[in-house]
mmCIF file of C-alpha atoms in Angstrom:
data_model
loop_
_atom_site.group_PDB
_atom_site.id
_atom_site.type_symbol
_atom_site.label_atom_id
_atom_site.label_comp_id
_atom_site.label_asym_id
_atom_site.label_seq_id
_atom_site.Cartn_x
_atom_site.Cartn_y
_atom_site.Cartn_z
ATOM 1 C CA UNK W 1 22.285 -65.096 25.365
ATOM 2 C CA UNK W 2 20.385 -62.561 27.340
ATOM 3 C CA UNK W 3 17.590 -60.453 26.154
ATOM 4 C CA UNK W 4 17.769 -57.398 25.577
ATOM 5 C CA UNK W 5 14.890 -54.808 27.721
ATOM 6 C CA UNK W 6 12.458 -52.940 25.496
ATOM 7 C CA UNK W 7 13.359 -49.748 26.953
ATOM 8 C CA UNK W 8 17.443 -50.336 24.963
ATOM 9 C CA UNK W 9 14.934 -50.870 21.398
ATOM 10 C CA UNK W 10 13.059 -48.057 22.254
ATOM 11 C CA UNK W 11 16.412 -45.984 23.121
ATOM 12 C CA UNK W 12 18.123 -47.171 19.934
ATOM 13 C CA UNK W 13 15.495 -46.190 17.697
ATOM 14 C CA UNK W 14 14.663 -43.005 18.762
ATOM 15 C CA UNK W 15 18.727 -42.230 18.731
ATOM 16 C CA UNK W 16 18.533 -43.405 14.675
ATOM 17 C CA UNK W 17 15.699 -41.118 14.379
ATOM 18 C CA UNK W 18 17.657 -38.415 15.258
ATOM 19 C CA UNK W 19 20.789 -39.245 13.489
ATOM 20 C CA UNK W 20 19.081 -40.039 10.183
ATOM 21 C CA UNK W 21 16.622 -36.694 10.586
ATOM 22 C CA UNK W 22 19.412 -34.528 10.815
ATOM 23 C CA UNK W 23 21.685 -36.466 8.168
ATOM 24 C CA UNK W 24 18.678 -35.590 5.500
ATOM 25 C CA UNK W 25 18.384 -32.353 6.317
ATOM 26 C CA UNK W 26 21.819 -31.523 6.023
ATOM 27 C CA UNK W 27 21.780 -33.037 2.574
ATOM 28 C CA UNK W 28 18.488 -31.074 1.587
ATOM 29 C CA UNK W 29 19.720 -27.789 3.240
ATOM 30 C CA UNK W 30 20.828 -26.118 -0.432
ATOM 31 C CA UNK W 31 17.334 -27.068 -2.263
ATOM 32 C CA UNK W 32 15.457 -26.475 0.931
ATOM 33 C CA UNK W 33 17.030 -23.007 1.033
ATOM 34 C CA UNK W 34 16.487 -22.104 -2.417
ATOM 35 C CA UNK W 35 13.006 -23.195 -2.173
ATOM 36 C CA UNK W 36 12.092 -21.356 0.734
ATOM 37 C CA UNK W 37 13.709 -17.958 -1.043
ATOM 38 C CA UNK W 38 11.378 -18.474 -4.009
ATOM 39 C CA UNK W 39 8.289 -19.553 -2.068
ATOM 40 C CA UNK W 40 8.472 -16.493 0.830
ATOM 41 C CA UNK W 41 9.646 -13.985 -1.913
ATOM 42 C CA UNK W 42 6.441 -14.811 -4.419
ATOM 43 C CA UNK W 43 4.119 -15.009 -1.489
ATOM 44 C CA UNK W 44 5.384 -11.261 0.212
ATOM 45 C CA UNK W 45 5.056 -9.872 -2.968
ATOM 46 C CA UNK W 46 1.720 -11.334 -3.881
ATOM 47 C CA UNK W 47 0.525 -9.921 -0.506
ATOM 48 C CA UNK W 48 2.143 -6.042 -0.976
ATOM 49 C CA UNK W 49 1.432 -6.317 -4.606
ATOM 50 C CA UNK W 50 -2.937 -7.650 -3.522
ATOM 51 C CA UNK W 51 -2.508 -4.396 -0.641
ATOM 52 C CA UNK W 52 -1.529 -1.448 -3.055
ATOM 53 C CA UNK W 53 -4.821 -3.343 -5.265
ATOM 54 C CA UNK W 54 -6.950 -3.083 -2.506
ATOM 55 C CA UNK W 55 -5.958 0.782 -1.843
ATOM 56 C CA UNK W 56 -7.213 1.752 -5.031
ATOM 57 C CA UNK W 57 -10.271 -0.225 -5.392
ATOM 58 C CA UNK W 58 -11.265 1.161 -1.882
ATOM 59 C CA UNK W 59 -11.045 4.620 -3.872
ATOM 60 C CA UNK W 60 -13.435 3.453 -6.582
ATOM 61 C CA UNK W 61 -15.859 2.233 -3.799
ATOM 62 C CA UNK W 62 -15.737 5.391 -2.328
ATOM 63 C CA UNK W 63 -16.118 7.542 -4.929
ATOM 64 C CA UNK W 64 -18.901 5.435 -6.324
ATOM 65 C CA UNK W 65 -20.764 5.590 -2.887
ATOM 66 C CA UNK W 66 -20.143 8.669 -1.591
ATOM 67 C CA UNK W 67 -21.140 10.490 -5.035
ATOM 68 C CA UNK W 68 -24.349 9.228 -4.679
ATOM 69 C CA UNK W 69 -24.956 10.180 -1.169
ATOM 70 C CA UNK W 70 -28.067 12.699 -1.244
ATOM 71 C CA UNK W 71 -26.297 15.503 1.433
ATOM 72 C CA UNK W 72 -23.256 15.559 -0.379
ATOM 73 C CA UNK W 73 -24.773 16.017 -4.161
ATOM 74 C CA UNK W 74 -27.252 18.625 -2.706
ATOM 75 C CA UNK W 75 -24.097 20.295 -1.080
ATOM 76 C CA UNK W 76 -22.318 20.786 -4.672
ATOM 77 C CA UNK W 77 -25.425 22.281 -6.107
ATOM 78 C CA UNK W 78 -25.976 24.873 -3.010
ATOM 79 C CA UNK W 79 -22.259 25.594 -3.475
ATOM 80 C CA UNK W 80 -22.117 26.055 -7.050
ATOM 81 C CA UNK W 81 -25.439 28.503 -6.824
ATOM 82 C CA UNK W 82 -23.726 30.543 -4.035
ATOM 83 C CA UNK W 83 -20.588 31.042 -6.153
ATOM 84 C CA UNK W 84 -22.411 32.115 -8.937
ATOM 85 C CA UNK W 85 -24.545 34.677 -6.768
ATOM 86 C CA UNK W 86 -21.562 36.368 -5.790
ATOM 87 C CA UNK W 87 -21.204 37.751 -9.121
ATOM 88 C CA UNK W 88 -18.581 37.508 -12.395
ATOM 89 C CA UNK W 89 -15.536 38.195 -9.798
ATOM 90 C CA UNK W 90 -16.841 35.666 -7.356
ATOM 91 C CA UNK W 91 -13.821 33.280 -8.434
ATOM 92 C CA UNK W 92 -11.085 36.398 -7.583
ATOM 93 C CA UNK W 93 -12.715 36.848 -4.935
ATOM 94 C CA UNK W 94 -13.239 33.466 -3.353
ATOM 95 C CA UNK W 95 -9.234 32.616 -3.836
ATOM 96 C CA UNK W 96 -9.022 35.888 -1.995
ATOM 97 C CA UNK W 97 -10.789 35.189 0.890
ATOM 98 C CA UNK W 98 -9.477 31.414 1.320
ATOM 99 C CA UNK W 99 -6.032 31.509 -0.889
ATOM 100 C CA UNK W 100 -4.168 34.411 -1.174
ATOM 101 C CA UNK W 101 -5.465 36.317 1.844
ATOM 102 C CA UNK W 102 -5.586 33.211 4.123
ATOM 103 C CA UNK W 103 -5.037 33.739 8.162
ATOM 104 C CA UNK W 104 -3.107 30.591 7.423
ATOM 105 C CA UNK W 105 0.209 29.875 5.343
ATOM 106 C CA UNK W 106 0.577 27.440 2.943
ATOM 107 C CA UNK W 107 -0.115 24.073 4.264
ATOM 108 C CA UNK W 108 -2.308 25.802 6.868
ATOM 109 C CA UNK W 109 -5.258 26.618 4.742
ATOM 110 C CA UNK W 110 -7.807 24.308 5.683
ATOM 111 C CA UNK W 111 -7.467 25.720 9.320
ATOM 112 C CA UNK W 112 -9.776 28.232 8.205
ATOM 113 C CA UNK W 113 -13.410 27.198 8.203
ATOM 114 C CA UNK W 114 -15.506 30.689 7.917
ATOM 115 C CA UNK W 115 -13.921 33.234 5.474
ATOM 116 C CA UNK W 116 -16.109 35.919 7.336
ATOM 117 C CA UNK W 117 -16.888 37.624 4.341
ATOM 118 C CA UNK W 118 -21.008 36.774 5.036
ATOM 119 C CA UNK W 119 -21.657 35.403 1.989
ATOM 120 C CA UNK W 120 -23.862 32.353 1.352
ATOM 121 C CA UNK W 121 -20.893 30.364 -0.031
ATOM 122 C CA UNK W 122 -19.027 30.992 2.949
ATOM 123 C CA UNK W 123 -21.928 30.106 5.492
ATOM 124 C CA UNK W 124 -21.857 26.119 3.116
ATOM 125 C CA UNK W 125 -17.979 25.806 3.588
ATOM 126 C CA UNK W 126 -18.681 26.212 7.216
ATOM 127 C CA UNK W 127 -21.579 24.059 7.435
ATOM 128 C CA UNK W 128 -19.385 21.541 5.095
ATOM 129 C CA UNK W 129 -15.665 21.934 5.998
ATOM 130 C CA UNK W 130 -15.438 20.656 9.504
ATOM 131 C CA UNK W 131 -17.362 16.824 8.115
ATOM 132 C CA UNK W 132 -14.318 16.633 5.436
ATOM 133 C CA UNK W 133 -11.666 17.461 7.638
ATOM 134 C CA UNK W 134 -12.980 13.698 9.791
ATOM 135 C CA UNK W 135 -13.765 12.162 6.779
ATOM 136 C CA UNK W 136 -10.205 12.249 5.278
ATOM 137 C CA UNK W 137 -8.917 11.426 8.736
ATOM 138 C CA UNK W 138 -10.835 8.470 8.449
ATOM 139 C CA UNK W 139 -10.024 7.373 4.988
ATOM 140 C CA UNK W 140 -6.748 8.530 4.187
ATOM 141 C CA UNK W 141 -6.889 10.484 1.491
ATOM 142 C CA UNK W 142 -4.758 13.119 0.506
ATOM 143 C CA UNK W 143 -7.481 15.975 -0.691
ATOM 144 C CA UNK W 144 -11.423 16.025 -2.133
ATOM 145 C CA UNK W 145 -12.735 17.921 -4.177
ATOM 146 C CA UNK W 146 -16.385 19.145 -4.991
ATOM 147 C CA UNK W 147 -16.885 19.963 -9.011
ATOM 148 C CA UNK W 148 -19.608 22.085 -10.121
ATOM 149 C CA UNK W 149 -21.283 21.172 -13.468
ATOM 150 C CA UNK W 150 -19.133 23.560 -14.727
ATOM 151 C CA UNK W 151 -16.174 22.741 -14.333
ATOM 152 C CA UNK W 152 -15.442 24.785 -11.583
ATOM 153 C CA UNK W 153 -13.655 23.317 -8.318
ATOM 154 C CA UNK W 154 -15.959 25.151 -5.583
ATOM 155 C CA UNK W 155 -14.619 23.129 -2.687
ATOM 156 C CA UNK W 156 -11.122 21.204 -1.834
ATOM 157 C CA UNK W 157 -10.164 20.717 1.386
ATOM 158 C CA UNK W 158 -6.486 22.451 1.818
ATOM 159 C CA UNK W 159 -7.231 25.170 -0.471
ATOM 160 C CA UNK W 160 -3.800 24.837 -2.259
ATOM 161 C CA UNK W 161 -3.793 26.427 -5.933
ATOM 162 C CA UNK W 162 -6.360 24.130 -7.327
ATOM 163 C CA UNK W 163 -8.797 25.930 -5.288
ATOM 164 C CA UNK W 164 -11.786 27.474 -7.692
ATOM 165 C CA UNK W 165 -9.859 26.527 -10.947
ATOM 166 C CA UNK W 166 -11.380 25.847 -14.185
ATOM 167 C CA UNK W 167 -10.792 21.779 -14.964
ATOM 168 C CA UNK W 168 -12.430 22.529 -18.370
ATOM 169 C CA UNK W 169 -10.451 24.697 -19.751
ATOM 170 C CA UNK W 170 -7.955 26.462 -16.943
ATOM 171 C CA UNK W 171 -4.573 25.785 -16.493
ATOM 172 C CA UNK W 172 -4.856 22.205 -14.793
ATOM 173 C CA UNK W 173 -7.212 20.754 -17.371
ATOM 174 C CA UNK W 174 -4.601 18.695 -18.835
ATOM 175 C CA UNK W 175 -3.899 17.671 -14.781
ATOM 176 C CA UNK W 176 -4.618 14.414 -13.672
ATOM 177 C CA UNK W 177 -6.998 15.544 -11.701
ATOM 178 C CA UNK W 178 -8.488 17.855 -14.818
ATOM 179 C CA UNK W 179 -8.229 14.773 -16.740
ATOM 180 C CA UNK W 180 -10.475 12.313 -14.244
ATOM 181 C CA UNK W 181 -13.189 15.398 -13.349
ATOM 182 C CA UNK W 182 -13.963 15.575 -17.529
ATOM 183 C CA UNK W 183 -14.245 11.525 -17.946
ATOM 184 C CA UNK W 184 -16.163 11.277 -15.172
ATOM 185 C CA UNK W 185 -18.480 13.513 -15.985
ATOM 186 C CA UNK W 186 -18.889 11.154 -19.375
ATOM 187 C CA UNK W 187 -19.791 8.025 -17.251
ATOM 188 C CA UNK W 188 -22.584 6.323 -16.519
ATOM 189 C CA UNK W 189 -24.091 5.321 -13.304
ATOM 190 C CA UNK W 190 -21.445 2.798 -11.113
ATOM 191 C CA UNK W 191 -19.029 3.804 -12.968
ATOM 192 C CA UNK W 192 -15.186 5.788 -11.663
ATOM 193 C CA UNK W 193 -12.554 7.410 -13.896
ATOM 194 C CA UNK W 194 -8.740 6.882 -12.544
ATOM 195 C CA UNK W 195 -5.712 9.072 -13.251
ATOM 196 C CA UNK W 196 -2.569 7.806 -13.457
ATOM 197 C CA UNK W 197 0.185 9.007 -10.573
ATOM 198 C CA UNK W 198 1.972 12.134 -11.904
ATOM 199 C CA UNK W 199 3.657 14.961 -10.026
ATOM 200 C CA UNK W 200 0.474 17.109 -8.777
ATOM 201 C CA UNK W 201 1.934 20.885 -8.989
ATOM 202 C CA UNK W 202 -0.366 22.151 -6.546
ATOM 203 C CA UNK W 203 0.442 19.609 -4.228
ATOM 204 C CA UNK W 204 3.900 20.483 -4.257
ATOM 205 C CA UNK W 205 4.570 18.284 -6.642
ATOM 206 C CA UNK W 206 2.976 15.278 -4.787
ATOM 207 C CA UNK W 207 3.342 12.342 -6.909
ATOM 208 C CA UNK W 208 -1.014 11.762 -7.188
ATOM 209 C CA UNK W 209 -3.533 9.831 -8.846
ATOM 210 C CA UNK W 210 -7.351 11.142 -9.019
ATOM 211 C CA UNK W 211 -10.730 8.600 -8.437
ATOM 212 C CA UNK W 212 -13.821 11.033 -9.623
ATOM 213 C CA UNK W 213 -17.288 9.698 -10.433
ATOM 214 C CA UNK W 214 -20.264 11.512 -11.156
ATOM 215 C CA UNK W 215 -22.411 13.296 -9.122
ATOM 216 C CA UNK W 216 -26.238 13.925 -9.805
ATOM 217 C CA UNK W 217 -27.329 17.068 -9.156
ATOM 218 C CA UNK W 218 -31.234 17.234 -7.476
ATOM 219 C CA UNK W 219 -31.421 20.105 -10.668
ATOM 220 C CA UNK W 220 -30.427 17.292 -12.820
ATOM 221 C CA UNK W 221 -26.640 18.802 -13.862
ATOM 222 C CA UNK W 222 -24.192 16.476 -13.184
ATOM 223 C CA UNK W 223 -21.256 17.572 -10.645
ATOM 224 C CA UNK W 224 -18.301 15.931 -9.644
ATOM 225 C CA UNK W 225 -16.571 13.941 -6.376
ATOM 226 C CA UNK W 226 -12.696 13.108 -6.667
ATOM 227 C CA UNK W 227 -10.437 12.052 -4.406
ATOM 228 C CA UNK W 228 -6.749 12.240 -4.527
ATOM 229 C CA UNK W 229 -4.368 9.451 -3.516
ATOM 230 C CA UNK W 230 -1.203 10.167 -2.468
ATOM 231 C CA UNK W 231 1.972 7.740 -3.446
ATOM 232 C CA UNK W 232 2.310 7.863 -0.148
ATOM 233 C CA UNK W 233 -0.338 6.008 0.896
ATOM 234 C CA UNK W 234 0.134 3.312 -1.406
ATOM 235 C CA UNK W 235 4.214 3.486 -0.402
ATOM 236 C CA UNK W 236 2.981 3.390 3.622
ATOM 237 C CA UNK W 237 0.944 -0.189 2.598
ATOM 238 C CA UNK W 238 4.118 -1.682 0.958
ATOM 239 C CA UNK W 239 6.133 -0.839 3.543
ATOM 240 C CA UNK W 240 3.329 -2.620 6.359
ATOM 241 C CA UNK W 241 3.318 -6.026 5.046
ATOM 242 C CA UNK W 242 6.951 -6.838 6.065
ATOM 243 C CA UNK W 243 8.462 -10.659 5.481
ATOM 244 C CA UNK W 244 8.665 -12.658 8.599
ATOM 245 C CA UNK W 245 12.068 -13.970 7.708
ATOM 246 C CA UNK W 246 14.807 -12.219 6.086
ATOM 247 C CA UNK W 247 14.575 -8.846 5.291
ATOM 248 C CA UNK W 248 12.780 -8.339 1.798
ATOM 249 C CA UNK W 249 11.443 -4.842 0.139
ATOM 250 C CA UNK W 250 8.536 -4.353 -2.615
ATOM 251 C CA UNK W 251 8.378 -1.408 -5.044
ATOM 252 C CA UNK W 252 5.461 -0.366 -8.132
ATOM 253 C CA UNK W 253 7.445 -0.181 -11.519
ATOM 254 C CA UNK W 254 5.510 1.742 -13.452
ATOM 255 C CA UNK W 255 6.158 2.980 -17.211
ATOM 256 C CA UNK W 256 6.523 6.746 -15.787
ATOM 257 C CA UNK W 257 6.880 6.577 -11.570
ATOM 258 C CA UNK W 258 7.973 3.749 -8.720
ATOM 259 C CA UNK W 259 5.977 3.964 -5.721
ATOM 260 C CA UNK W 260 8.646 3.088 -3.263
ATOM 261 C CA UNK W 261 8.266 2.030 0.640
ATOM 262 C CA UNK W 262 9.654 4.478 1.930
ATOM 263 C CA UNK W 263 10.579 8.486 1.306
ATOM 264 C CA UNK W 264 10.681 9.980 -0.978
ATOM 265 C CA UNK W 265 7.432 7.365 -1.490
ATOM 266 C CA UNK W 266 7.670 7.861 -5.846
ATOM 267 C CA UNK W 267 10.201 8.405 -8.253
ATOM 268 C CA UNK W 268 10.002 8.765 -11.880
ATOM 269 C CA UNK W 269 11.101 5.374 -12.952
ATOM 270 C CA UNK W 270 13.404 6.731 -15.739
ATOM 271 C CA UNK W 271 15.621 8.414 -13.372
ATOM 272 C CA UNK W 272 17.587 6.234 -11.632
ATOM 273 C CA UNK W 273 16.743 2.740 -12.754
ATOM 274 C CA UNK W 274 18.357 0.179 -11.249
ATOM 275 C CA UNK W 275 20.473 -3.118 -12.441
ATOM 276 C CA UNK W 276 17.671 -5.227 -10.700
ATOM 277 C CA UNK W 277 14.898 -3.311 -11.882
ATOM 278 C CA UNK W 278 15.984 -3.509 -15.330
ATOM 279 C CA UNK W 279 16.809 -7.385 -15.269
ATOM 280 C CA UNK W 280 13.445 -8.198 -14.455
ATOM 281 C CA UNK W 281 11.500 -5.681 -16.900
ATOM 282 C CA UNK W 282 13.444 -7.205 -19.114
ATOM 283 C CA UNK W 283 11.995 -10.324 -18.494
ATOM 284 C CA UNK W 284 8.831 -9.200 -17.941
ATOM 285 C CA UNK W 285 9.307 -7.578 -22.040
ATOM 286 C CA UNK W 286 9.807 -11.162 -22.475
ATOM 287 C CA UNK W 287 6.514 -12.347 -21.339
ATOM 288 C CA UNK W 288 7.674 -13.324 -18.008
ATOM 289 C CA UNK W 289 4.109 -11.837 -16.209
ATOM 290 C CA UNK W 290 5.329 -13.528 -12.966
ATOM 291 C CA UNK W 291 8.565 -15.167 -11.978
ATOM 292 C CA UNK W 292 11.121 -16.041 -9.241
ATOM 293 C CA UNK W 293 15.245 -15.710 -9.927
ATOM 294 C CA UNK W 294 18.705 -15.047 -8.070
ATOM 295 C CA UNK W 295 20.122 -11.965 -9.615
ATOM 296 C CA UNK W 296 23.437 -10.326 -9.667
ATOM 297 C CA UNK W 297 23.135 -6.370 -8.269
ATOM 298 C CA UNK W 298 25.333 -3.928 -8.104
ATOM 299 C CA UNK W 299 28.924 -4.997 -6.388
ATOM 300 C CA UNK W 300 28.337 -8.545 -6.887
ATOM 301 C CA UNK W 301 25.617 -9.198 -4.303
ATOM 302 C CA UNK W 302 23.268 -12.435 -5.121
ATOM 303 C CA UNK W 303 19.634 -10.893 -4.157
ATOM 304 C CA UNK W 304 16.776 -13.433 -4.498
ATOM 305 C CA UNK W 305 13.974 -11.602 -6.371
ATOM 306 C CA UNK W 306 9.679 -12.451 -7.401
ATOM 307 C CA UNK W 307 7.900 -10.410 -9.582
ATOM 308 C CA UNK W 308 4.173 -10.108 -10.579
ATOM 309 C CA UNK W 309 2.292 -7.903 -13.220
ATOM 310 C CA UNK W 310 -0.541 -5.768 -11.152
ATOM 311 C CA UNK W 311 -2.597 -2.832 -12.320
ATOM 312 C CA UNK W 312 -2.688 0.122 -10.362
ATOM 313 C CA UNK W 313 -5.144 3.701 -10.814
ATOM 314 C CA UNK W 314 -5.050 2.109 -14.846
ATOM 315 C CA UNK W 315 -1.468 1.920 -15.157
ATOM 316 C CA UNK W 316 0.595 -1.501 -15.678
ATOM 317 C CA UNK W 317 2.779 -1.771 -13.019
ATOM 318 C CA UNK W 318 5.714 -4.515 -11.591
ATOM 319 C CA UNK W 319 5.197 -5.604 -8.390
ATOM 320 C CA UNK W 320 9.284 -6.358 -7.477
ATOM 321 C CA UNK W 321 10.297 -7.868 -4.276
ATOM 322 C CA UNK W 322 13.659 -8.935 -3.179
ATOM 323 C CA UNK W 323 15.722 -9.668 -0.168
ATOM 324 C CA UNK W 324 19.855 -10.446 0.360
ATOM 325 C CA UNK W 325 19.971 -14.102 -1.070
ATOM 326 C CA UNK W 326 22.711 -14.490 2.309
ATOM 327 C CA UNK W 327 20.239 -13.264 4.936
ATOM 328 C CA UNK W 328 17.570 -15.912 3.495
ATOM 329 C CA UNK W 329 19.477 -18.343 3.724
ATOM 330 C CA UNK W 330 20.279 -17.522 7.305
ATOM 331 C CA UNK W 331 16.866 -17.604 8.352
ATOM 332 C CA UNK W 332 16.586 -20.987 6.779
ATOM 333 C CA UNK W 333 19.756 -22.535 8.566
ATOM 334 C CA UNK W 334 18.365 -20.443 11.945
ATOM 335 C CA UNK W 335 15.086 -23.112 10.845
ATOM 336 C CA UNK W 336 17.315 -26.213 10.356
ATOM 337 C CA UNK W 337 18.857 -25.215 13.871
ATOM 338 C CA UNK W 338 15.787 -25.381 15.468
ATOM 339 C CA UNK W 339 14.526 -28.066 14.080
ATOM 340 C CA UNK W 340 17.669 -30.118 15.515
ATOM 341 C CA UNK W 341 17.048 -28.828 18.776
ATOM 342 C CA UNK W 342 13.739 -30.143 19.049
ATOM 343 C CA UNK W 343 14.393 -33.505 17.531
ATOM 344 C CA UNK W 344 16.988 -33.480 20.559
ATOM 345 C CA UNK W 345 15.020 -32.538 22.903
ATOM 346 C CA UNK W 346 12.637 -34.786 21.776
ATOM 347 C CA UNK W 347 15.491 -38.118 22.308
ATOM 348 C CA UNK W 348 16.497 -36.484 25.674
ATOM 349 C CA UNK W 349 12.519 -36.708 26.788
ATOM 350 C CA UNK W 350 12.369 -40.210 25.202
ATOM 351 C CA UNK W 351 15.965 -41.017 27.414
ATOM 352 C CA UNK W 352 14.726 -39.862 30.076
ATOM 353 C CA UNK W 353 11.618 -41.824 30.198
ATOM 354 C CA UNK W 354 13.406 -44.839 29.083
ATOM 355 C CA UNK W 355 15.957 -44.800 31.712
ATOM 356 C CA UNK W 356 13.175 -44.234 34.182
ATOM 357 C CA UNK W 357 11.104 -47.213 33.594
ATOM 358 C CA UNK W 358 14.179 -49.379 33.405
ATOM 359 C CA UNK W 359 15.677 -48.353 36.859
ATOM 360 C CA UNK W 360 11.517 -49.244 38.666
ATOM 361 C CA UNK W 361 11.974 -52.270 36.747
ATOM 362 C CA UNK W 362 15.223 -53.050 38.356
ATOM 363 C CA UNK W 363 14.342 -51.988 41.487
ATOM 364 C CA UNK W 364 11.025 -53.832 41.710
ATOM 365 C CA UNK W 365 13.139 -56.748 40.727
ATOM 366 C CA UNK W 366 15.654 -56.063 43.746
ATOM 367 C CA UNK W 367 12.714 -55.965 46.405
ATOM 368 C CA UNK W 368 11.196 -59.065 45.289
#
């Protein structure tokens, strides 16, 4: 009986390799592909869910920091002393100037930097204006505002309606951004208050939330800096962190809005709530904080959906992801697919190589 060459062991074990390899993951393609849907669905909406986080505590730090920058707390008090020296009709006159009488329309406002008018207040939002204008480039946020100790707002950036208002005891007191100016002036040092998102009415209705914090006057009032975040912002950072495989989408359900990915960016959540969005709050009711599950949507369509409980600007929110269950579990058979093709690749190499070292063999044998 003849012996068999190494090179027909080595061939015959790398071809069982093969055959078993793709035998087990044929039989462990359904649990592999439910597992993968679970796993990539919690982990994208960990990471969207951790980004919209992140927006708003970039907002406290902000506010905290920036309130207690020297320039910027001696630049409420000079503003607040030159609207006052312009007399009891300084606030008519002011939304004159920079509202009502603008160069600019609507939307347009902050285009103008010097009213003209030669007043001292004028001469600050000059100074002041053109420093905002790169610092919300920079930071992305939607308005600021400057707060006088009384109340007053002597400085926003677009000069919509909210311009010069009363946040004591005007008509946007009850705002959320009325709201955040009146706690903040309560709080101590390293401290921010937060609105929740609500349709802002000067804004257009912009659903907004409001950071404010304190701002110590060198006269020793106390003024205020607030910021205000845009849905859209926080609906821009959902929609960046995209899943790799399959196509998945995060939303915020909140008790009052969902901050979408996408326009219209928020919604209030009681309007058009959907079948998925109500399967899972109902679980979440349940005490479900976090979760995985394959759902039934509308028409019949399986959709493979994770969930996490997140806070957002105060509020309690549901971080929801999902994705088609079907186009998972392509990506995972496009996976399986490839992983064949390299095991094969990987035998035709090891062929190769056999069948080359058994043909010098044979030759050298020959010449001999």
């Amino acid at each position: 009986m003849s012996r068999r060459p190494a090179g027909f062991w080595v061939f015959g074990i790398m071809t069982a390799v093969v055959v078993v390899g793709t035998a087990a993951v044929a039989r462990t393609g359904q649990s592999r592909e439910l597992a993968f849907i679970r796993d990539r669905l919690a982990m994208v909406s960990a990471l969207r869910a951790a980004a919209v986080v992140e927006e708003m505590d970039k907002a406290r730090s902000d506010a905290l920091v920036w309130s207690g920058f020297g320039d910027l707390r001696t630049r409420i008090q000079d503003m607040d002393r030159a609207w006052q020296a312009l007399g009891p009709d300084a606030d008519r006159r002011l939304r004159r100037l920079y509202v009502e009488e603008s160069p600019f329309p609507d939307g347009q406002r902050h285009l103008l930097t010097d009213a003209g008018d030669g007043s001292a207040y004028s001469r600050e939002h000059a100074d002041f204006h053109p420093g905002v204008d790169e610092f919300l480039a920079i930071h992305d946020y939607y308005d600021l505002f400057a707060v006088t100790p009384r109340g007053r707002v002597a400085y926003t950036f677009f000069k919509e309606e909210d311009f010069g208002e009363d946040l004591m005891d005007g008509p946007l007191s009850e705002s959320g951004l009325g709201e955040a100016v009146r706690t903040a002036m309560g709080l101590g040092p390293g401290q921010v208050a937060v609105s929740g998102f609500e349709p802002y009415a000067p804004s257009a209705g912009e659903w907004s939330a409001f950071v404010a914090s304190a701002a110590p006057l060198p006269d020793g009032r106390t003024g205020v800096l607030a910021f205000q975040v845009s849905a859209r912002r926080l609906g821009e950072r959902l929609e960046s962190i995209e899943g790799r495989r399959g196509s998945t989408i995060s939303w915020l359900v909140g008790d009052a809005v969902t901050i979408l990915p996408g326009e219209p960016w928020a919604r209030a959540t009681n309007s058009d709530p959907g079948s998925l969005d109500r399967q899972v709050l109902d679980r979440v009711r349940e005490g479900e904080a976090q979760g995985t599950a394959s759902l039934i949507g509308a028409g019949g369509r399986a959709w493979g959906v994770a969930w996490e409980v997140v806070e957002v600007a105060g509020d309690r929110y549901v971080s929801l992801t999902m994705s088609d269950e079907d186009l998972l579990r392509l990506a995972v058979r496009q996976e399986q697919r490839a992983l064949a093709l390299v095991g094969f690749l990987i035998w035709l190499a090891g062929t190769t190589l056999t069948l080359g070292v058994k043909g010098r063999l044979t030759l050298g044998r020959h010449e001999i």
